[in-house]
Amino acid sequence: MRTEQPQVIYLKDYQAPEYLIDETHLTFELFEDHTLVHAQLVMRRNPERGAGLPPLVLDGQQLELQRAALDDQELQAGDYALDDSSLTVHPKSERFTLDTSVKIHPESNTALEGLYKSGKMFCTQCEAEGFRKITYYLDRPDVMSTFTTTVIAEQHRYPVLLSNGNPVGSGPAEDGRHWATWEDPFKKPAYLFALVAGDLWCVEDSFTRQSGRDVTLRIYVEPENIDKCDHAMVSLKKSMRWDEEVYGREYDLDIFMIVAVNDFNMGAMENKGLNIFNSSCVLARAETATDAAHQRVEGVVAHEYFHNWSGNRVTCRDWFQLSLKEGFTVFRDAEFSADMNSRTVKRIEDVAYLRTHQFAEDAGPMAHPVRPDSFIEISNFYTLTVYEKGAEVVGMVRTLLGAEGFRKGSDLYFERHDGQAVTTDDFIKAMEDANGVDLTQFKRWYSQAGTPRLEVSETYDGAAQTYSLTFRQSCPQTPDKLDKLPFVIPVALGLLDAEGNDLPLQLAGEAAADVATQRVLSVTEAEQTFTFQGIVAKPLPSLLRGFSAPVKLSFPYDRDQLMFLMQHDSDGFNRWEAGQQLAVQVLQELIGQHQRGEALKLDPRLITALGTVLGNESLDPAMVAEMLSLPGEAYLTEISQVADVDAIHAAREFARQQIAEQLFDALWARYQANRQVSRSTAYVAAAEHFARRSLQNIALSYLMLTGKSQVLEATLEQFEHADNMTERLTALAVLVNSPFEAERAKALEAFAEHFKDNPLVMDQWFSVQAASSLPGGLARVKALMQHPAFTLKNPNKVRALVGAFAGQNLVNFHAGDGSGYRFLADLVIELNALNPQIASRQLAPLTRWRKYDAARQALMKGELERILASGALSSDVYEVVSKSLA
Ligand code: B3K
Ligand code: ZN
């Protein structure tokens, strides 16, 4: 907990380290009531920092120092200084060896950072600054060292002892103990260190590299999960092949291991050669994991594997550069998933997520640039902005340079910086040098926060046969900076003729030869006009195809034009986007009616448009499902000036009800046809099957809104007979949100009874109930917190129940009496003491108080103030609360 004034760390204060660590030799003695860590650091003065031998200040927190020696000379009390966060010693020569022994308490570590216990196993999480809770060290990413790690533990309880690199020896020790030594020859920062000890089983496979050498692949899990590893293993092999083919990157060690743990603060961690994963991102099989879970496993396995190059071989100089590895790696995993499944559907999902959540972050009190300028607690900066917007920025580089130019740039980047700790500027420099371009202005995407707006207007000159588009960009103020300079915004576009065909695009002044029908305009000025020639009739523009830049684009389309684009745009993403814009217009109209107390009246064009989509049997069913999904309540909140939670919910539910009733026959037909295929085919985790089930399941959720008995029967049939979790869980969710109380209760009970021993499935059971918008949500959540399967100590449980309630159940969370806010604040105060990172994450919904009406604002603010006054806050919670009140 914070004892003094929190320190703000600034990028501008960066200085290279005074000392370097060439070799790190660690020995861990694991016991049930403590652990001893012996470290030998082979160090030298950093030549970059000049002559002289300043004091050596090592990071260390919650460590009990037992001994320290410099070049084998035991240090006496007066030879060193200790405080809460550091150990200072005084080197006598340029090269020296420092030995320390410390005692730590992983068995009582509830923050899940450093060395801790998840159930019966020991594991670690060091990124960003957890290694300092293991031993005294220069815990910063620009200090890179080789590591040798010996783990000694009781043989019976911990038969498996793992660390980074290659295994080099093992054997018995005294008192029923045993040891194993691992050697990692690649220099790495301490945040990539990992250790695991437990009673684990593994599945093993191997992968033959392009260069011919074999790598051993192992996934370690607790014995009961050994039947749930195949999907992750297949995903790993696909990732390894893909990175060779698409980026020319081979794996470097002889072995690659993944360990699944139940208690983990985030999804997974890319420790060198020993990835540690939240079990939710490893375990998957038909009966227990949904299609979404299967896709998440594939994506996260790929993401962590890709970090071996984008993050580990080339790492970050300091934590302000986090997006160097995270933005780039998210971009890489998204491309991988797009190649493995449907590219358009993947893009739609990512953009919907970005616009709902990252745009909200970028407009809120925690807004920060992709490369932040300052922070109090780095754990708070593993954000949607650093990850998702960071990935968009890398994607724009590729859009501007083309696929080939981008590959030249990434080759140069990896070759030039292998083994180094670098910056986002270095990344862009490699892209510039490989392509002979200047990206100076482009780099504003890294330094300016906020989502740019791009307003587009058109003029058509029939006589001259020219069509002009004028772009006006602006960027709202954010807490960090007021005035923004223009961005480089790549706008991919096409122009449609009256039949919906793409027109050749010839800009004024260009020769006519070889004119493309889609091109990328680079908007670089605050206001800029592009004129196309040879346009014989006024066209309809299709703008920002594939969402080529993370901006809020507006163009005055009318609803008929949007319906036309929905059917004819050659860009699949923009067909979906046109449908979303149409739905937004219609829903906003309903919201207005609700606010004025008028009867709600749905524009029939939305029904017509969705009916056409539903009847199109040649369209990918996953696209049909995406197009049938109305913009979510959170997105409608994000685009409102003042979000009216109740009106948004009422309007959206009314529209869903109308769709269900008016398109009943078409929905029923498609549900039946797809359920029939599901019934007669074994489960396959592949794109076309995901697609079929997604359409089947969205159809079912609409159908249930009619409350017809034939739908209830179908739902119960699917719930009882489905051979996979995707269909079973959807049926359960449909029942949970239905008016059929008896069936709902029975289904919930049967499900819990059947899956009570599977914590990941129970997470789904909690979530489905926490997200239900039926009245009484808070009482339900409070009751569920008393369920034996729930515990605040497990982050997955907190996310499943509290996260789902505050993040997805907006009408209940924002109840006018403030009960939802009070509940969340109480929880954050409790979690703050247990696990600051999780506490700070769960806070996010309260920080958005400025979005709501005056009464709710006051209630939300009041709760933030109560948290602030509640006593000793972690730096994590303190930073978020104080910034959102500022
Ligand atoms: N690099 C880790 C995130 C660590 C978060 C630390 N608070 C997982 C990932 O992005 O791959
Ligand atoms: Zn990552």
PDB file of N, CA and C and ligand atoms in Angstrom, residues 270 303-304 307 325-326 329 387, ligand 2:
ATOM      1  N   GLU A 270       4.046 -13.781 -21.846  1.00  0.00           N
ATOM      2  CA  GLU A 270       4.978 -14.302 -22.847  1.00  0.00           C
ATOM      3  C   GLU A 270       6.373 -14.627 -22.335  1.00  0.00           C
ATOM      4  N   HIS A 303      -0.759 -14.728 -29.878  1.00  0.00           N
ATOM      5  CA  HIS A 303      -0.237 -13.459 -29.372  1.00  0.00           C
ATOM      6  C   HIS A 303       1.024 -13.684 -28.530  1.00  0.00           C
ATOM      7  N   GLU A 304       0.920 -14.590 -27.556  1.00  0.00           N
ATOM      8  CA  GLU A 304       2.083 -14.803 -26.673  1.00  0.00           C
ATOM      9  C   GLU A 304       3.238 -15.409 -27.455  1.00  0.00           C
ATOM     10  N   HIS A 307       5.087 -12.792 -29.398  1.00  0.00           N
ATOM     11  CA  HIS A 307       5.940 -11.940 -28.568  1.00  0.00           C
ATOM     12  C   HIS A 307       7.392 -12.433 -28.549  1.00  0.00           C
ATOM     13  N   LYS A 325       5.729  -3.333 -28.217  1.00  0.00           N
ATOM     14  CA  LYS A 325       5.509  -4.785 -28.293  1.00  0.00           C
ATOM     15  C   LYS A 325       4.027  -5.141 -28.313  1.00  0.00           C
ATOM     16  N   GLU A 326       3.196  -4.400 -27.578  1.00  0.00           N
ATOM     17  CA  GLU A 326       1.791  -4.808 -27.478  1.00  0.00           C
ATOM     18  C   GLU A 326       0.965  -4.427 -28.710  1.00  0.00           C
ATOM     19  N   THR A 329       2.122  -6.635 -31.504  1.00  0.00           N
ATOM     20  CA  THR A 329       1.756  -8.050 -31.356  1.00  0.00           C
ATOM     21  C   THR A 329       0.253  -8.252 -31.492  1.00  0.00           C
ATOM     22  N   TYR A 387      -2.899  -1.262 -26.397  1.00  0.00           N
ATOM     23  CA  TYR A 387      -3.048  -2.518 -27.142  1.00  0.00           C
ATOM     24  C   TYR A 387      -3.806  -2.312 -28.463  1.00  0.00           C
TER      25      TYR A 387
HETATM   26 ZN    ZN B   2       1.011  -8.881 -25.364  1.00  0.00          ZN
END
